[in-house]
GROMACS .gro file of C-alpha atoms in nm:
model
  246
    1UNK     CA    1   8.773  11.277  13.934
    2UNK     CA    2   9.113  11.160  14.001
    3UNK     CA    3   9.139  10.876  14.239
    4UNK     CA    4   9.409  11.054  14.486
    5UNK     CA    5   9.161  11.315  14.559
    6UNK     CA    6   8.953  11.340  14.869
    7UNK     CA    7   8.556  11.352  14.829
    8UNK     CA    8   8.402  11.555  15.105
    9UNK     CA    9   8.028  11.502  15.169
   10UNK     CA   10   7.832  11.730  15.339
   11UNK     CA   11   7.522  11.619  15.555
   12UNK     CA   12   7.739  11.271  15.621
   13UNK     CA   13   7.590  11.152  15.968
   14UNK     CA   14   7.264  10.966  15.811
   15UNK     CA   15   7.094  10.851  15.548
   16UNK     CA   16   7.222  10.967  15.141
   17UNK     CA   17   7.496  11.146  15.286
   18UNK     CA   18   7.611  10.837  15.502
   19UNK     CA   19   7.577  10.568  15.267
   20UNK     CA   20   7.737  10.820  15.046
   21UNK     CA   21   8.046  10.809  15.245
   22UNK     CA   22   8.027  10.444  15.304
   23UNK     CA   23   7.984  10.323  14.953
   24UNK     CA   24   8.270  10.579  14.843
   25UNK     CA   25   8.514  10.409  15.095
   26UNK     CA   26   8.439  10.102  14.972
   27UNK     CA   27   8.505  10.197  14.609
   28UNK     CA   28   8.891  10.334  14.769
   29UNK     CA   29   8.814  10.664  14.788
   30UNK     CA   30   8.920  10.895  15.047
   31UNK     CA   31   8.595  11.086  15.209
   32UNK     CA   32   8.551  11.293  15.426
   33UNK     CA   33   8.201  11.359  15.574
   34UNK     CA   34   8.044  11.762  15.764
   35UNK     CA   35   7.732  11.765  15.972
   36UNK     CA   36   7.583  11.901  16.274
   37UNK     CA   37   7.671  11.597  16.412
   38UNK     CA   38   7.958  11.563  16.592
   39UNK     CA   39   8.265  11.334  16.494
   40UNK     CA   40   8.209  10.967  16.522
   41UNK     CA   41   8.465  10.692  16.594
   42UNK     CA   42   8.691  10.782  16.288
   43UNK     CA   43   8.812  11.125  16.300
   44UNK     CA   44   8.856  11.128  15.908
   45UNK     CA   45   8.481  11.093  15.846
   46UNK     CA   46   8.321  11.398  16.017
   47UNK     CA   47   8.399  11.732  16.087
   48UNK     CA   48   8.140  11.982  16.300
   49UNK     CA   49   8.008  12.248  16.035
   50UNK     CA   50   7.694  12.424  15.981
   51UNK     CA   51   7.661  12.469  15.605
   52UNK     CA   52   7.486  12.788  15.639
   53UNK     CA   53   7.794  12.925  15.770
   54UNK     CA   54   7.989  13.018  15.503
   55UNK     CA   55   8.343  13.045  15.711
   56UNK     CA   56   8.321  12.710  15.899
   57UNK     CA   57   8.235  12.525  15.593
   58UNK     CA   58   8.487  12.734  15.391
   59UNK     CA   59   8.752  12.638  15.716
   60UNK     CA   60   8.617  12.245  15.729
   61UNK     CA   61   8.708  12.204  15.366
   62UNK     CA   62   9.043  12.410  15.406
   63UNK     CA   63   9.146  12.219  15.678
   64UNK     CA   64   9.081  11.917  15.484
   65UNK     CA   65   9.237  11.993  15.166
   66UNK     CA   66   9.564  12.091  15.390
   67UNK     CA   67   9.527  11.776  15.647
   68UNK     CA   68   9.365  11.532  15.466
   69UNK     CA   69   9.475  11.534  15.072
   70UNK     CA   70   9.319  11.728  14.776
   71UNK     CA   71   9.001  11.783  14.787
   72UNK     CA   72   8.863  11.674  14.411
   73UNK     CA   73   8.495  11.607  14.491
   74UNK     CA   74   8.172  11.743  14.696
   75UNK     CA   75   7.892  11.597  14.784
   76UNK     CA   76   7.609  11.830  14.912
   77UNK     CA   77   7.382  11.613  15.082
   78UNK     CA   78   7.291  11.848  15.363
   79UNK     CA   79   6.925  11.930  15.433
   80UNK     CA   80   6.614  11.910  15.612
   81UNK     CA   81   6.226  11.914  15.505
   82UNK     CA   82   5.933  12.116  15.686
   83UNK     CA   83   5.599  11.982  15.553
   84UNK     CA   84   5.300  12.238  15.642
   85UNK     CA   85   5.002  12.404  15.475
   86UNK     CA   86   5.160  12.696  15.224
   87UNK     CA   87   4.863  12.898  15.395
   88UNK     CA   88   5.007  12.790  15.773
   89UNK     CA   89   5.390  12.806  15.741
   90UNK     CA   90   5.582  13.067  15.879
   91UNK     CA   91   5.789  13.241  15.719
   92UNK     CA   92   6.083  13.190  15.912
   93UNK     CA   93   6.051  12.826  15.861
   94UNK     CA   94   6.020  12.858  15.495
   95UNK     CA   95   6.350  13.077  15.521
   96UNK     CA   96   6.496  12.840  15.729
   97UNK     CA   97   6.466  12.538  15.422
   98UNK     CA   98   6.648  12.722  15.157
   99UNK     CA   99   6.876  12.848  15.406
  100UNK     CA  100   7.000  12.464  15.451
  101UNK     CA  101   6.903  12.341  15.157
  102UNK     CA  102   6.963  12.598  14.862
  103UNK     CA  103   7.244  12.894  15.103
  104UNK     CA  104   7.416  12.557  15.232
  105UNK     CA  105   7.440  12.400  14.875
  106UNK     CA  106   7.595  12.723  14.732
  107UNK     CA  107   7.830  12.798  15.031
  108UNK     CA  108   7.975  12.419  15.039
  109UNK     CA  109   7.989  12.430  14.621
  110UNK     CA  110   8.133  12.753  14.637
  111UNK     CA  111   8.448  12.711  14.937
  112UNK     CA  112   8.499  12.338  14.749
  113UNK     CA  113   8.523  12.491  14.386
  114UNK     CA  114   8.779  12.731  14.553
  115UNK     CA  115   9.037  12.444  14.622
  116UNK     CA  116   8.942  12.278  14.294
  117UNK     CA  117   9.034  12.607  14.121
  118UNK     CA  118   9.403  12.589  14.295
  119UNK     CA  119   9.369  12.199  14.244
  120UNK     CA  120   9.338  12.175  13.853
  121UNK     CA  121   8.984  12.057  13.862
  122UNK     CA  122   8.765  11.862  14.035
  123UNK     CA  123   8.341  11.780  14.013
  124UNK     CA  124   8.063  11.826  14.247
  125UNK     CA  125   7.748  11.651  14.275
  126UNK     CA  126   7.429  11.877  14.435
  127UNK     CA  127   7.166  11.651  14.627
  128UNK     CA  128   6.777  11.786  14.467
  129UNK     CA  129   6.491  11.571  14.502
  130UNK     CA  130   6.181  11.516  14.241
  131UNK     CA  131   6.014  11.741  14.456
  132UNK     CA  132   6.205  12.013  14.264
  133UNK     CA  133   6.050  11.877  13.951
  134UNK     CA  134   5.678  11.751  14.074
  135UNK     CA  135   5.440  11.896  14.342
  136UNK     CA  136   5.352  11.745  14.688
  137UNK     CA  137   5.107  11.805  14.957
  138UNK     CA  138   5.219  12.044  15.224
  139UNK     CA  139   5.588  12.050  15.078
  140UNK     CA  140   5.604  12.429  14.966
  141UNK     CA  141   5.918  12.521  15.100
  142UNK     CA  142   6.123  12.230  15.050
  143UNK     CA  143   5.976  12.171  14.650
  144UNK     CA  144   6.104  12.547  14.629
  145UNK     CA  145   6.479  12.484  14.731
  146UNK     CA  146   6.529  12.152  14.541
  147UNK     CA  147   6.434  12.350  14.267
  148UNK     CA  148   6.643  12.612  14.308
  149UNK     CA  149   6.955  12.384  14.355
  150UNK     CA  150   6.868  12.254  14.025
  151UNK     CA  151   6.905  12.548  13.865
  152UNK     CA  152   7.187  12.664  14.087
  153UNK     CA  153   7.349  12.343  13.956
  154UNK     CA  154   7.329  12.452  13.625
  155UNK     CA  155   7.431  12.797  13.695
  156UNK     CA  156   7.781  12.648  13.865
  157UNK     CA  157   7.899  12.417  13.609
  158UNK     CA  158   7.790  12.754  13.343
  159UNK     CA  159   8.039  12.941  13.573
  160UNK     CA  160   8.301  12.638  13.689
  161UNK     CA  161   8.346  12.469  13.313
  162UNK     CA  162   8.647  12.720  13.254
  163UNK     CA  163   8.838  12.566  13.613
  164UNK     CA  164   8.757  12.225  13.492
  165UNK     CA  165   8.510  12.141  13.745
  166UNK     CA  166   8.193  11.982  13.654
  167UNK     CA  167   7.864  12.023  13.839
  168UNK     CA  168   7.533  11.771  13.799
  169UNK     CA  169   7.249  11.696  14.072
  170UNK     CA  170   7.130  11.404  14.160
  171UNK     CA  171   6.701  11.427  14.218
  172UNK     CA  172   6.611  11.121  14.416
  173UNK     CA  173   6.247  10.980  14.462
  174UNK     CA  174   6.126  10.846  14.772
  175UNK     CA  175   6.402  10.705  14.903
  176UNK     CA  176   6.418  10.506  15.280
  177UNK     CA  177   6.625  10.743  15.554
  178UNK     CA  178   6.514  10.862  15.807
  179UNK     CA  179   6.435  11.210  15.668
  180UNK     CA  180   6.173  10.997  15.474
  181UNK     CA  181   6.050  10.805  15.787
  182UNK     CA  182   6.019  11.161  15.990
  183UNK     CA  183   5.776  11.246  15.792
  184UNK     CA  184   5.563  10.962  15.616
  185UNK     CA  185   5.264  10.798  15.777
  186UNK     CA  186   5.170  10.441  15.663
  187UNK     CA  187   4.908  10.586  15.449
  188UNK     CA  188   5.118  10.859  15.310
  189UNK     CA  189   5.367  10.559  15.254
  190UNK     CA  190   5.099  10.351  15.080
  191UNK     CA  191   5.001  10.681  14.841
  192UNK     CA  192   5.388  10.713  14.785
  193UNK     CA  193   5.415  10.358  14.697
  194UNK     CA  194   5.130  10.364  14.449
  195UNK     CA  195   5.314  10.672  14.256
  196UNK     CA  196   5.653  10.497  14.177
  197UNK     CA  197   5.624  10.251  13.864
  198UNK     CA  198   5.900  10.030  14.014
  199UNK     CA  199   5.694   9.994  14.355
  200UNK     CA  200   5.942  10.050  14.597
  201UNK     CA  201   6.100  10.301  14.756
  202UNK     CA  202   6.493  10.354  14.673
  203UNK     CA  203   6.755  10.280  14.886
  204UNK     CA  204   7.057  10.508  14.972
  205UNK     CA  205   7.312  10.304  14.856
  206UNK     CA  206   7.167  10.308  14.512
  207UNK     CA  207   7.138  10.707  14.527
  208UNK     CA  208   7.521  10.683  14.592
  209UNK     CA  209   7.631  10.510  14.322
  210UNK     CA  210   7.497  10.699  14.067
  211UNK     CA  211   7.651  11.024  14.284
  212UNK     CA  212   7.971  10.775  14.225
  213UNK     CA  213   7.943  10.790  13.854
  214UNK     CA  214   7.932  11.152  13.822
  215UNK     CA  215   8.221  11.228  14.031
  216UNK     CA  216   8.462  10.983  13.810
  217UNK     CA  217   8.575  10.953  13.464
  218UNK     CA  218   8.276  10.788  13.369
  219UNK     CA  219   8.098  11.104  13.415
  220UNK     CA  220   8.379  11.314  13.236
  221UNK     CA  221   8.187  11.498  12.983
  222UNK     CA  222   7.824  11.564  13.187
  223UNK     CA  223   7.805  11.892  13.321
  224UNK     CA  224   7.511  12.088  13.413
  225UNK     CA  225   7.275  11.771  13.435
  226UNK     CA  226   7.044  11.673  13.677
  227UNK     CA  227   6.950  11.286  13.710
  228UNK     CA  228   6.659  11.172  13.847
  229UNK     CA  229   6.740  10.876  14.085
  230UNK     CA  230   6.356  10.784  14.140
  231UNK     CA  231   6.178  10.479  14.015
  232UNK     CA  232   6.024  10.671  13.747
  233UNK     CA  233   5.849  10.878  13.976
  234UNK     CA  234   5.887  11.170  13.771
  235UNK     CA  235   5.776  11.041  13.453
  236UNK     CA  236   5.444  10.969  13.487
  237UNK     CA  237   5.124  11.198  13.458
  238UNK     CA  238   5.039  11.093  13.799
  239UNK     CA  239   4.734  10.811  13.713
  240UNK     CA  240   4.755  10.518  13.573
  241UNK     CA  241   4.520  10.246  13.384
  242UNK     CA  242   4.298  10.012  13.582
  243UNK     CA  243   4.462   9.659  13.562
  244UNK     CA  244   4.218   9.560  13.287
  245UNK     CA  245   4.259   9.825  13.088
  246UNK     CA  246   4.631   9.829  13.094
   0.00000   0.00000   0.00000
């Protein structure tokens, strides 16, 4: 991604999404953040959108590429969780996930590609989680949609190679925002803990700099990839040795 370009992250008010736009800015780049939330302090970093709504985000990133500079990157870190019994969730609510997460993805990817198109080129990074890849308690829905933008990841950079933009996902682990926190108990924390072989929980700056790397040059020639950003979470079987064994 060319350095004159403006990044626009979607889901920018808190946690990925705002360190996102913070750690971008501090690398030079010009970012500009959507949410639900309204615009802080800095006009330039938010703009009101709901991705679900396929002509404000398609007018959000218009406006930008005409106000702001050329848009040459998207970040889709827009989304929300529901965690419920499969056998107790509505369905509305289950609608209501991959409406954010997996609608939200495509509409943002798909008004931002647009520009690219007319641009010369450009790359996008899609937020998954591991809980596209591995199973969790009560997490039906949302395992569902990061799984689907996985594979609607590699479906875009299948159908964007030809404009020269490149598409990957980033699939963080348990990582500490307050997503995470909305839904963790100390003992689900604990259990959580125990499953990542580097016994910690990631931080959002470190999911953003990887998300950094696939939008530059460094990235130039991965397309179609999604990169687990997760301790290791999603390597193991899921048990380990006792200490004495191991």
């Amino acid at each position: 991604m060319r350095r004159d370009g403006v990044v626009v992250v979607t889901g920018a008010a808190s946690g990925i999404g705002a360190a996102t736009v913070a750690h971008l800015r501090s690398r030079g780049r010009v970012v500009v953040g959507i949410d639900l939330a309204g615009p802080g302090a800095d006009p330039a970093v938010h703009h009101l959108a709901d991705v679900t709504d396929a002509d404000a985000v398609a007018g959000a990133i218009e406006r930008i590429d005409g106000g702001v500079g050329p848009v040459r990157g998207l970040v889709t870190c827009a989304g929300i969780i529901r965690v419920e019994d499969a056998l107790e969730m509505p369905a509305v609510e289950f609608r209501r996930v991959l409406d954010v997460n997996v609608t939200g993805t495509f509409l943002a990817a798909q008004a931002a590609a647009r520009v690219m198109a007319r641009r010369g080129g450009g790359s996008i990074v899609t937020v998954a989680s591991v809980s596209g890849i591995l199973a969790a308690p009560h997490r039906a829905a949302y395992s569902a949609s990061k799984g689907a933008v996985m594979a609607l990841t590699r479906a875009l950079a299948f159908d964007l190679a030809s404009r020269r933009i490149r598409v990957n996902a980033v699939a963080p682990g348990s990582t500490e925002t307050p997503l995470l926190r909305s839904v963790q108990s100390p003992a689900l924390r604990d259990a959580v803990l125990a499953s990542v072989p580097l016994g910690r929980l990631g931080q959002p700056v470190e999911i953003a700099e990887v998300v950094e790397f696939l939008l530059g040059d460094g990235g130039s020639f991965v397309t179609g990839q999604t990169w687990a950003v997760d301790g290791g979470q999603s390597v193991q079987a899921g048990w380990q040795l006792p200490e004495e064994e191991s």
